[in-house]
XYZ file of C-alpha atoms in Angstrom:
659
model
C -3.688 -82.242 195.222
C -6.885 -82.262 193.016
C -9.040 -79.146 193.232
C -12.774 -79.119 192.344
C -14.420 -76.486 190.155
C -16.229 -75.133 193.181
C -12.921 -73.858 194.634
C -12.288 -71.963 191.433
C -15.382 -69.824 191.665
C -15.339 -68.946 195.418
C -12.822 -66.197 194.664
C -15.509 -63.621 193.881
C -19.322 -63.103 194.011
C -21.172 -64.176 190.913
C -24.696 -63.147 191.536
C -25.682 -59.532 191.780
C -27.767 -58.446 194.786
C -31.419 -57.619 194.419
C -33.731 -55.355 196.438
C -36.657 -56.930 198.296
C -40.054 -55.241 198.688
C -41.759 -55.748 202.106
C -45.467 -56.705 202.303
C -47.697 -53.648 202.880
C -51.221 -54.989 202.397
C -52.917 -58.387 202.503
C -56.484 -59.107 201.392
C -57.750 -62.674 201.938
C -60.687 -64.189 200.059
C -62.912 -67.202 200.439
C -61.917 -68.811 197.221
C -58.372 -69.914 198.153
C -56.348 -66.903 196.924
C -54.948 -63.813 198.648
C -54.076 -60.393 197.338
C -50.650 -59.088 198.380
C -49.280 -55.593 197.847
C -45.588 -54.849 198.334
C -43.911 -51.448 198.196
C -40.426 -49.975 198.783
C -37.584 -47.973 197.450
C -35.172 -49.532 194.986
C -31.770 -47.947 194.830
C -30.232 -46.886 191.540
C -28.846 -49.864 189.677
C -30.728 -52.434 191.746
C -33.298 -54.891 190.563
C -36.390 -55.601 192.717
C -36.710 -59.325 193.526
C -39.771 -61.204 194.732
C -39.523 -64.819 195.976
C -42.319 -67.325 195.552
C -43.055 -70.962 196.034
C -42.959 -72.850 192.749
C -46.676 -73.742 193.036
C -47.588 -70.007 193.381
C -46.035 -69.008 190.076
C -49.056 -69.761 187.892
C -51.267 -67.312 189.868
C -48.477 -64.737 190.077
C -47.938 -64.685 186.362
C -51.607 -64.178 185.595
C -52.181 -61.381 188.208
C -48.860 -59.483 188.686
C -49.152 -55.668 188.469
C -46.233 -53.241 188.783
C -46.349 -49.458 189.419
C -43.419 -47.042 189.564
C -44.566 -44.103 191.752
C -41.372 -42.057 191.021
C -42.143 -41.320 187.476
C -40.086 -44.093 185.961
C -41.147 -47.116 183.990
C -40.474 -50.822 184.062
C -38.435 -52.140 181.237
C -39.057 -55.856 181.870
C -39.928 -58.617 184.326
C -37.803 -61.755 184.490
C -38.300 -64.872 186.525
C -36.571 -68.203 187.128
C -37.568 -70.693 184.504
C -39.165 -74.008 185.439
C -37.295 -75.786 182.707
C -35.570 -79.008 183.875
C -31.981 -78.455 185.063
C -30.597 -80.948 182.552
C -32.281 -79.047 179.727
C -30.963 -75.660 180.991
C -27.362 -76.915 181.364
C -27.401 -78.759 178.124
C -27.183 -75.506 176.197
C -23.693 -74.653 177.497
C -20.462 -75.713 175.721
C -19.183 -77.425 178.844
C -20.609 -79.585 181.631
C -19.670 -79.690 185.365
C -20.288 -82.749 187.387
C -20.264 -83.148 191.166
C -16.653 -83.143 192.565
C -15.380 -82.666 189.076
C -11.635 -81.703 188.959
C -10.559 -78.384 187.483
C -8.534 -80.174 184.822
C -11.718 -81.797 183.455
C -13.350 -78.373 182.972
C -10.254 -76.834 181.351
C -9.909 -79.793 178.976
C -13.465 -79.034 177.765
C -12.325 -75.496 176.894
C -9.613 -76.438 174.495
C -8.713 -73.486 172.268
C -9.933 -70.865 174.779
C -7.483 -68.102 175.724
C -6.388 -68.255 179.317
C -3.934 -66.592 181.682
C -2.074 -68.927 184.071
C 0.436 -67.284 186.457
C 0.507 -64.306 184.055
C 1.389 -66.622 181.211
C -1.150 -66.185 178.376
C -1.982 -68.757 175.759
C -4.535 -71.112 174.315
C -5.559 -74.171 176.187
C -4.112 -77.187 174.401
C -5.305 -79.710 176.985
C -5.590 -80.555 180.665
C -5.349 -83.898 182.346
C -4.586 -85.876 185.490
C -1.243 -87.676 185.548
C 0.325 -90.121 187.983
C 3.704 -89.344 189.581
C 6.473 -91.819 190.297
C 5.094 -92.590 193.768
C 1.553 -93.058 192.447
C 0.250 -89.619 193.456
C -2.159 -87.855 191.063
C -1.459 -84.388 189.746
C -3.561 -82.083 187.600
C -1.715 -80.531 184.683
C -2.600 -77.941 182.007
C -0.827 -77.391 178.710
C -1.114 -74.065 176.868
C 0.072 -72.907 173.519
C 1.874 -69.580 173.952
C 1.928 -66.781 171.394
C 5.426 -67.723 170.357
C 4.130 -71.181 169.502
C 5.785 -72.899 172.436
C 3.770 -75.486 174.412
C 4.110 -75.154 178.202
C 2.798 -77.606 180.819
C 2.161 -76.522 184.424
C 0.882 -78.286 187.542
C -2.468 -76.781 188.617
C -1.438 -77.320 192.263
C 1.247 -74.685 191.849
C -0.976 -72.252 189.988
C -1.725 -69.051 191.941
C -3.559 -67.139 189.228
C -5.890 -68.501 186.557
C -8.273 -66.444 184.493
C -10.334 -66.949 181.322
C -9.682 -64.095 178.850
C -12.869 -64.467 176.717
C -15.662 -62.321 178.357
C -18.339 -64.477 176.669
C -16.960 -67.600 178.186
C -16.701 -65.844 181.569
C -20.390 -64.914 181.428
C -21.368 -68.441 180.370
C -19.580 -69.859 183.405
C -21.274 -67.395 185.665
C -24.665 -68.205 184.214
C -23.998 -71.946 184.545
C -23.141 -71.599 188.236
C -26.042 -69.247 188.836
C -28.313 -71.885 187.404
C -26.911 -74.481 189.807
C -27.340 -72.128 192.757
C -30.986 -71.283 191.990
C -31.756 -74.981 191.485
C -30.621 -75.840 195.096
C -33.827 -74.098 196.407
C -36.296 -75.936 194.299
C -39.232 -74.577 196.242
C -38.300 -70.969 195.674
C -38.607 -69.084 192.426
C -37.693 -65.481 191.995
C -39.254 -62.680 189.889
C -36.984 -59.813 188.978
C -38.259 -56.351 188.014
C -35.955 -54.205 185.891
C -36.212 -50.427 185.525
C -36.018 -48.558 182.264
C -33.856 -45.741 183.721
C -30.916 -45.819 186.211
C -32.241 -43.931 189.250
C -33.765 -44.563 192.673
C -37.432 -45.332 192.410
C -40.503 -46.233 194.497
C -42.087 -49.431 193.307
C -45.434 -50.938 194.276
C -46.124 -54.504 193.185
C -49.406 -56.508 193.686
C -50.396 -60.053 192.873
C -52.592 -63.025 193.836
C -51.246 -66.280 195.220
C -52.913 -69.383 196.793
C -53.692 -68.864 200.505
C -55.630 -70.714 203.187
C -59.286 -69.639 203.308
C -59.878 -67.317 206.238
C -62.541 -68.592 208.657
C -65.282 -66.958 210.707
C -66.138 -67.889 214.302
C -68.960 -66.299 216.253
C -70.113 -65.957 219.884
C -73.788 -65.142 220.408
C -75.102 -63.852 223.784
C -78.936 -63.931 223.795
C -80.760 -61.077 225.509
C -84.392 -59.881 225.484
C -85.215 -59.503 221.810
C -81.577 -58.882 220.937
C -78.410 -60.850 220.459
C -74.826 -59.626 220.873
C -72.882 -61.092 218.038
C -69.131 -61.264 218.387
C -67.109 -62.244 215.300
C -63.555 -63.511 215.086
C -61.570 -64.091 211.942
C -59.093 -66.925 211.926
C -56.221 -66.073 209.632
C -53.312 -68.406 208.781
C -49.932 -67.061 207.598
C -48.316 -69.817 205.559
C -46.472 -67.457 203.224
C -43.024 -68.153 204.627
C -42.411 -64.603 205.745
C -43.737 -62.370 208.635
C -46.548 -60.007 207.981
C -45.280 -57.041 210.035
C -47.850 -54.261 210.562
C -49.627 -54.951 207.340
C -52.939 -53.455 206.265
C -55.315 -56.473 206.511
C -58.723 -56.859 204.813
C -60.978 -59.897 204.737
C -63.503 -60.334 201.938
C -66.688 -62.398 202.236
C -68.024 -63.760 198.984
C -67.289 -66.346 196.371
C -65.435 -64.859 193.385
C -64.526 -67.325 190.736
C -60.921 -68.492 190.728
C -59.128 -71.226 188.827
C -55.627 -72.515 188.048
C -54.012 -72.136 184.652
C -50.657 -73.510 183.578
C -48.673 -70.296 182.998
C -45.259 -71.159 184.576
C -44.115 -74.311 182.872
C -42.766 -73.792 179.305
C -44.882 -75.331 176.590
C -43.347 -77.192 173.702
C -44.972 -78.462 170.565
C -43.947 -80.965 168.062
C -42.847 -79.297 164.857
C -42.581 -81.001 161.514
C -39.374 -81.187 159.569
C -39.753 -79.273 156.288
C -37.212 -78.660 153.569
C -37.385 -76.443 150.555
C -37.922 -78.202 147.289
C -34.574 -77.016 145.889
C -32.772 -78.975 148.698
C -34.086 -82.191 147.267
C -33.018 -83.921 144.120
C -35.334 -83.509 141.150
C -36.938 -86.564 139.731
C -37.619 -86.953 136.092
C -41.235 -86.247 135.071
C -43.200 -88.445 132.746
C -46.039 -86.670 130.950
C -49.155 -88.340 129.621
C -50.464 -87.729 126.151
C -53.368 -85.447 125.513
C -56.625 -87.196 124.820
C -58.968 -84.123 124.946
C -60.041 -81.253 127.217
C -57.651 -79.290 129.485
C -55.446 -81.131 131.586
C -53.168 -74.275 153.201
C -44.714 -61.578 200.117
C -41.581 -59.716 213.709
C -44.592 -58.219 215.352
C -44.299 -55.601 218.173
C -45.983 -56.084 221.627
C -49.610 -54.989 221.656
C -50.261 -55.577 217.978
C -52.988 -58.027 217.142
C -51.608 -61.456 216.490
C -48.445 -60.898 218.597
C -47.652 -62.365 222.064
C -45.303 -60.119 224.089
C -42.560 -61.775 226.204
C -43.481 -61.299 229.909
C -42.466 -62.945 233.270
C -45.116 -65.423 234.578
C -47.324 -63.933 237.415
C -47.120 -65.381 240.962
C -49.661 -68.128 241.816
C -52.939 -66.736 243.158
C -54.237 -67.353 246.772
C -57.163 -69.739 247.450
C -59.543 -66.776 247.978
C -58.391 -65.175 244.789
C -58.748 -68.456 242.979
C -62.362 -68.762 244.072
C -63.138 -65.210 243.035
C -61.309 -65.700 239.681
C -63.321 -68.848 238.999
C -66.641 -67.133 239.495
C -65.537 -64.159 237.441
C -64.321 -66.488 234.709
C -67.704 -68.144 234.569
C -69.376 -64.738 234.305
C -66.863 -63.732 231.634
C -67.747 -66.698 229.549
C -71.316 -65.643 229.175
C -70.691 -61.912 228.521
C -69.150 -60.192 225.452
C -65.369 -60.195 225.255
C -63.494 -57.000 226.103
C -62.102 -56.530 222.631
C -61.563 -53.526 220.533
C -62.998 -54.007 217.099
C -61.574 -51.562 214.589
C -62.967 -52.607 211.281
C -64.820 -50.912 208.485
C -67.225 -52.876 206.338
C -68.153 -51.961 202.797
C -69.732 -53.535 199.746
C -67.335 -54.136 196.905
C -69.455 -55.093 194.009
C -71.071 -58.414 194.918
C -68.546 -58.941 197.706
C -68.244 -57.515 201.259
C -64.911 -56.423 202.781
C -63.885 -56.137 206.416
C -60.963 -53.693 206.550
C -58.921 -53.357 209.806
C -58.146 -49.742 210.766
C -54.903 -50.649 212.618
C -52.007 -52.635 211.209
C -51.893 -56.296 211.990
C -48.819 -58.489 212.559
C -48.780 -62.274 212.091
C -45.549 -64.190 212.131
C -44.765 -66.737 209.442
C -46.138 -70.214 210.003
C -48.484 -68.840 212.724
C -52.169 -68.130 212.825
C -54.128 -65.393 214.555
C -57.680 -64.715 215.782
C -58.614 -61.188 214.779
C -61.919 -59.617 215.980
C -63.926 -58.102 213.222
C -67.388 -57.692 214.754
C -69.144 -56.973 218.134
C -72.573 -55.633 217.612
C -76.181 -56.195 218.691
C -78.642 -57.497 216.152
C -82.319 -58.327 216.150
C -83.073 -61.895 217.319
C -86.136 -63.916 218.220
C -86.051 -67.200 220.187
C -88.270 -69.990 218.973
C -88.353 -73.698 218.163
C -87.904 -75.201 214.705
C -88.940 -78.693 213.597
C -87.853 -80.460 210.455
C -88.051 -84.140 211.353
C -87.882 -86.516 214.330
C -89.751 -86.429 217.601
C -88.389 -83.212 219.143
C -87.931 -79.794 217.709
C -84.737 -77.703 218.203
C -84.106 -74.538 220.176
C -83.406 -71.902 217.554
C -82.889 -68.224 217.008
C -84.190 -66.199 214.102
C -81.513 -63.646 213.369
C -82.154 -60.522 211.340
C -78.940 -58.910 210.213
C -79.233 -55.322 211.294
C -75.486 -54.807 211.788
C -75.014 -52.924 208.526
C -72.451 -55.540 207.468
C -72.487 -58.890 205.791
C -72.238 -61.715 208.315
C -69.781 -64.252 206.846
C -70.839 -67.866 207.336
C -69.278 -69.912 210.176
C -69.893 -71.694 213.436
C -71.668 -69.941 216.339
C -71.401 -70.757 220.058
C -74.601 -69.699 221.709
C -74.879 -68.516 225.414
C -78.506 -68.399 226.573
C -79.737 -67.347 230.022
C -76.203 -66.887 231.313
C -75.104 -70.412 230.309
C -73.720 -72.329 227.425
C -76.659 -73.156 225.254
C -75.205 -75.097 222.331
C -73.631 -74.584 218.921
C -74.931 -73.712 215.492
C -73.780 -73.209 211.995
C -74.767 -70.192 209.923
C -74.538 -69.423 206.222
C -73.482 -66.011 205.002
C -76.192 -63.415 205.751
C -76.330 -60.183 203.826
C -77.500 -56.917 205.504
C -81.231 -56.876 206.002
C -81.601 -60.588 205.413
C -82.498 -63.152 208.142
C -81.603 -66.707 209.023
C -82.841 -69.444 211.432
C -80.109 -71.225 213.365
C -80.730 -74.130 215.761
C -78.360 -74.954 218.679
C -80.030 -77.531 220.989
C -82.821 -80.142 221.151
C -85.905 -79.104 223.033
C -86.956 -82.159 224.971
C -90.027 -80.528 226.418
C -91.861 -80.554 223.073
C -92.897 -83.616 221.024
C -94.309 -83.662 217.486
C -95.880 -86.411 215.413
C -97.167 -86.196 211.904
C -99.624 -88.161 209.876
C -100.064 -88.021 206.066
C -103.333 -88.968 204.297
C -104.420 -88.940 200.686
C -107.584 -86.875 200.099
C -110.175 -86.895 197.324
C -109.664 -86.723 193.572
C -111.811 -84.283 191.591
C -111.990 -83.585 187.835
C -111.648 -79.806 187.499
C -111.489 -79.323 183.748
C -112.002 -81.462 180.632
C -110.645 -80.561 177.119
C -111.191 -82.467 173.847
C -109.160 -81.913 170.700
C -108.942 -84.261 167.727
C -109.858 -87.280 169.748
C -107.559 -86.633 172.655
C -109.319 -85.994 175.951
C -107.290 -84.115 178.575
C -108.645 -84.034 182.160
C -107.245 -81.833 184.893
C -107.548 -83.875 188.002
C -107.174 -82.318 191.474
C -105.614 -84.490 194.156
C -105.465 -83.504 197.857
C -102.991 -84.609 200.523
C -103.579 -83.813 204.183
C -100.686 -83.790 206.711
C -101.684 -83.485 210.352
C -99.044 -82.374 212.889
C -99.828 -83.082 216.560
C -97.722 -81.009 218.995
C -97.428 -81.529 222.710
C -95.798 -78.814 224.874
C -94.963 -80.335 228.310
C -93.246 -77.221 229.653
C -94.869 -74.547 231.793
C -93.938 -71.711 229.440
C -95.319 -70.620 226.128
C -93.332 -71.231 222.957
C -93.328 -70.264 219.291
C -92.825 -73.221 216.944
C -91.794 -73.168 213.281
C -92.717 -76.359 211.359
C -90.867 -76.962 208.105
C -93.194 -78.761 205.801
C -91.488 -80.360 202.769
C -91.998 -78.305 199.593
C -93.786 -79.868 196.666
C -93.324 -77.359 193.907
C -96.370 -78.535 191.991
C -98.815 -78.142 194.868
C -100.521 -75.206 196.451
C -101.743 -74.837 200.038
C -105.450 -74.808 200.811
C -106.527 -73.183 204.028
C -103.848 -72.243 206.559
C -100.997 -70.546 204.645
C -97.293 -70.738 205.477
C -95.485 -67.740 206.999
C -92.650 -68.131 204.481
C -91.295 -70.520 201.945
C -87.649 -71.656 201.390
C -86.121 -73.583 198.504
C -86.984 -76.884 200.191
C -89.852 -76.229 202.675
C -92.855 -74.255 203.610
C -92.668 -72.804 207.131
C -95.783 -72.693 209.354
C -95.710 -70.818 212.698
C -97.640 -72.299 215.635
C -98.060 -70.657 219.011
C -97.857 -73.170 221.873
C -99.525 -72.441 225.231
C -98.004 -73.743 228.457
C -98.683 -77.471 229.119
C -100.934 -77.883 226.099
C -101.489 -79.680 222.823
C -101.949 -78.154 219.397
C -102.826 -79.496 215.987
C -101.794 -78.134 212.548
C -103.332 -79.435 209.357
C -101.614 -78.730 206.108
C -103.769 -79.369 203.064
C -101.988 -79.534 199.695
C -103.705 -79.597 196.390
C -102.014 -80.851 193.231
C -103.484 -80.611 189.705
C -102.485 -83.318 187.313
C -103.290 -83.335 183.564
C -104.174 -86.791 182.170
C -104.492 -87.337 178.452
C -106.162 -90.329 176.837
C -107.494 -91.213 173.435
C -111.294 -91.200 173.613
C -111.453 -94.377 171.594
C -109.648 -96.166 174.436
C -112.064 -94.908 177.180
C -114.880 -97.105 178.441
C -118.428 -95.884 178.310
C -118.581 -95.861 182.117
C -115.511 -93.530 182.274
C -117.129 -91.228 179.726
C -120.361 -91.107 181.729
C -118.380 -90.165 184.848
C -116.894 -87.250 182.884
C -120.308 -86.166 181.665
C -121.472 -86.051 185.312
C -118.541 -83.793 186.289
C -119.701 -80.361 187.564
C -116.763 -78.661 185.812
C -117.818 -79.742 182.334
C -119.642 -77.044 180.313
C -122.826 -77.642 178.339
C -121.060 -77.806 174.958
C -118.678 -80.408 176.325
C -121.452 -82.373 177.995
C -123.411 -82.527 174.721
C -120.320 -83.597 172.786
C -119.368 -86.214 175.315
C -123.022 -87.501 175.259
C -122.793 -87.966 171.431
C -119.541 -89.843 171.863
C -121.003 -91.930 174.681
C -124.030 -92.833 172.504
C -121.802 -93.892 169.605
C -119.498 -95.937 171.822
C -122.551 -97.544 173.491
C -123.951 -98.551 170.132
C -120.542 -99.868 169.062
C -120.303 -101.764 172.322
C -123.766 -103.299 171.911
C -122.864 -104.339 168.320
C -119.660 -105.879 169.565
C -121.632 -107.909 172.108
C -123.972 -109.118 169.398
C -121.074 -110.125 167.154
C -119.493 -111.961 170.043
C -122.779 -113.875 170.615
C -123.025 -114.827 166.942
C -119.387 -115.923 166.837
C -120.086 -118.103 169.930
C -123.130 -119.712 168.291
C -121.232 -120.324 165.035
C -118.519 -122.058 167.023
C -121.027 -124.280 168.802
C -122.785 -125.118 165.451
C -119.470 -125.945 163.811
C -118.705 -128.419 166.604
C -122.204 -129.966 166.264
C -121.871 -130.304 162.524
C -118.545 -132.034 162.800
C -120.059 -134.470 165.337
C -123.040 -135.210 163.075
C -120.717 -135.833 160.087
C -118.640 -138.288 162.135
C -121.838 -140.125 163.287
C -123.150 -140.395 159.658
C -119.768 -141.627 158.458
C -119.584 -144.316 161.175
C -123.208 -145.593 160.648
C -123.231 -145.668 156.859
C -123.111 -149.254 155.568
C -124.162 -150.555 159.014
C -127.332 -152.712 158.646
C -130.393 -151.377 160.555
C -128.954 -147.820 161.013
C -130.619 -146.257 157.943
C -133.170 -144.343 160.039
C -130.444 -142.894 162.347
C -128.368 -141.826 159.325
C -131.405 -140.071 157.828
C -132.140 -138.276 161.144
C -128.535 -137.122 161.435
C -128.632 -135.927 157.867
C -131.789 -133.839 158.528
C -130.069 -132.291 161.620
C -126.990 -131.587 159.545
C -128.991 -129.831 156.935
C -130.906 -127.742 159.516
C -127.551 -126.716 161.014
C -126.246 -125.546 157.676
C -129.341 -123.332 157.248
C -128.757 -121.919 160.776
C -125.095 -121.265 160.017
C -126.017 -119.458 156.817
C -128.524 -117.229 158.643
C -125.946 -116.401 161.436
C -123.312 -115.544 158.893
C -125.677 -113.244 157.098
C -126.446 -111.520 160.456
C -122.670 -111.358 161.250
C -121.979 -109.644 157.982
C -124.764 -107.124 158.546
C -123.521 -106.376 162.091
C -119.996 -105.912 160.845
C -121.135 -103.377 158.294
C -123.143 -101.584 161.032
C -120.061 -101.589 163.305
C -117.832 -100.169 160.575
C -120.457 -97.512 159.908
C -120.731 -96.603 163.637
C -116.912 -96.529 163.991
C -116.628 -94.264 160.952
C -119.258 -91.947 162.398
C -117.410 -91.902 165.740
C -114.112 -91.090 164.049
C -115.665 -88.212 162.120
C -117.260 -86.967 165.330
C -113.961 -87.059 167.256
C -112.166 -85.324 164.368
C -114.539 -82.398 164.294
C -115.390 -82.009 168.010
C -113.401 -79.784 170.291
C -114.140 -77.956 173.577
């Protein structure tokens, strides 16, 4: 009968036991991590063990903190390596395969001292042999101290023990590695003590956890709102949280992942000392000159006690229960909120005064708030035809209100739902929960006038500050028989300012205007925005008409007006000269065409009998044209000099003028 190596090691326990520390405190954050604190007594000689999921190890290794409250100290912290199994097992002097026979292992240990049925010797070999009837038998051969070789069937062996303690430990370590690898999702951290005595340990760390969520119920009353907050907590840790101290933190601390668990390897170069290499002969050149660098009890929050189901209610009772249920829906829950809130730096913590129990792989709704806060009902409009029913909440609870969904009950009925961002103490927020179909809003946008407010000149560059107005008219119709307060959110243009009616407040994206609506009435709101735009142009590129419009501006001072008048005069003179030059060039073009025509006529009539008089007349016209051309070219040259002089004077004027 062939026996596997597993049967060899079931004779005794190979792994030492380790003490586990129960979870005492849990603090959940909004950034995907949770703080866990464990504490307990570790007996003398024991090692504290903490089990984690493999994906939690990176956060554990960068946040683990250990305290010995009994006066001792920690000598070291060990944890299961993430090295591949093949790499771990490859370091041992033997290998064990699945269903491997014992003889195969023993054959790998040739030369090791062994005791077989109280016979001691060195392993000379081990193999599987076939008997006469074809059966297979495992056999070991040992070299005894007297030099004799002795073979024995392993099937008949009742006692087999390795003598070498180092080899025994290696086999234990090998099998321990195989055992730990079977639970690939679990990794253990072991905490060793520096002295051999009973001690009280407290261990804390951060691991990835589901983000806790806030859910609110809001019951609107006259000028007040009862706000009821529930925290939704998920326990996915793989173990029960039994009567733990629970705290929930609102805020957004920075958290990230860093590869701490997986071993890192680098490629290293192969380097040898020079003396390990043969020496080559050296050839020297001749001298030619110079010098050659971590189970709840009944009644605890989160637990559901086992109880027999109640008898079915009567019809009268059902009717009464239904009416009571409807009333209960629109009134605050009968809950006992036992939390304390406190600022922790830039964060806010809700700490529960009574222990909480949540079983593993379960979630719980835990009440953390039931208070009245200041509230004002109104309408808010951002876009579309109808505004929304809304509530302006001012946080007067003394606590930070964590962001989450809100179910609103208004006038003893379900009103709608809203979503709220986190609100710090003393701050306020607007939330909308339904569409108000009794109010309609239209808006019309028009561009207003443009006015030059300021003109500046420097080195020929004219900068004008132009004011542009935009008017948006909101027309509001309240069809209901009750008065309302409306907030209109007008889109924010950061470069504009409001002229006339000012907003009640401004957000990052809108200006808010408050409008009081009378019953069955219409109202109008005009929002006038003024934007100042700076326009820069080279004066040389501006037309005279543009310059004259600047001179007429009421916002131009006398120095600027005088300077711009000088510029306008020069540009006008240059413009007039340019027109004269254009006229001369046009005349020269026409004369050149006439001269060419006359020359062609003379050429065609020459040597034609009886055309002498025509040729002479054309010749006189040609001569007169040349005189006219000469005179025009003289005038053109004079004008060009005048233009150059005027342009030079304008350039000097622009260079020296500033206002």
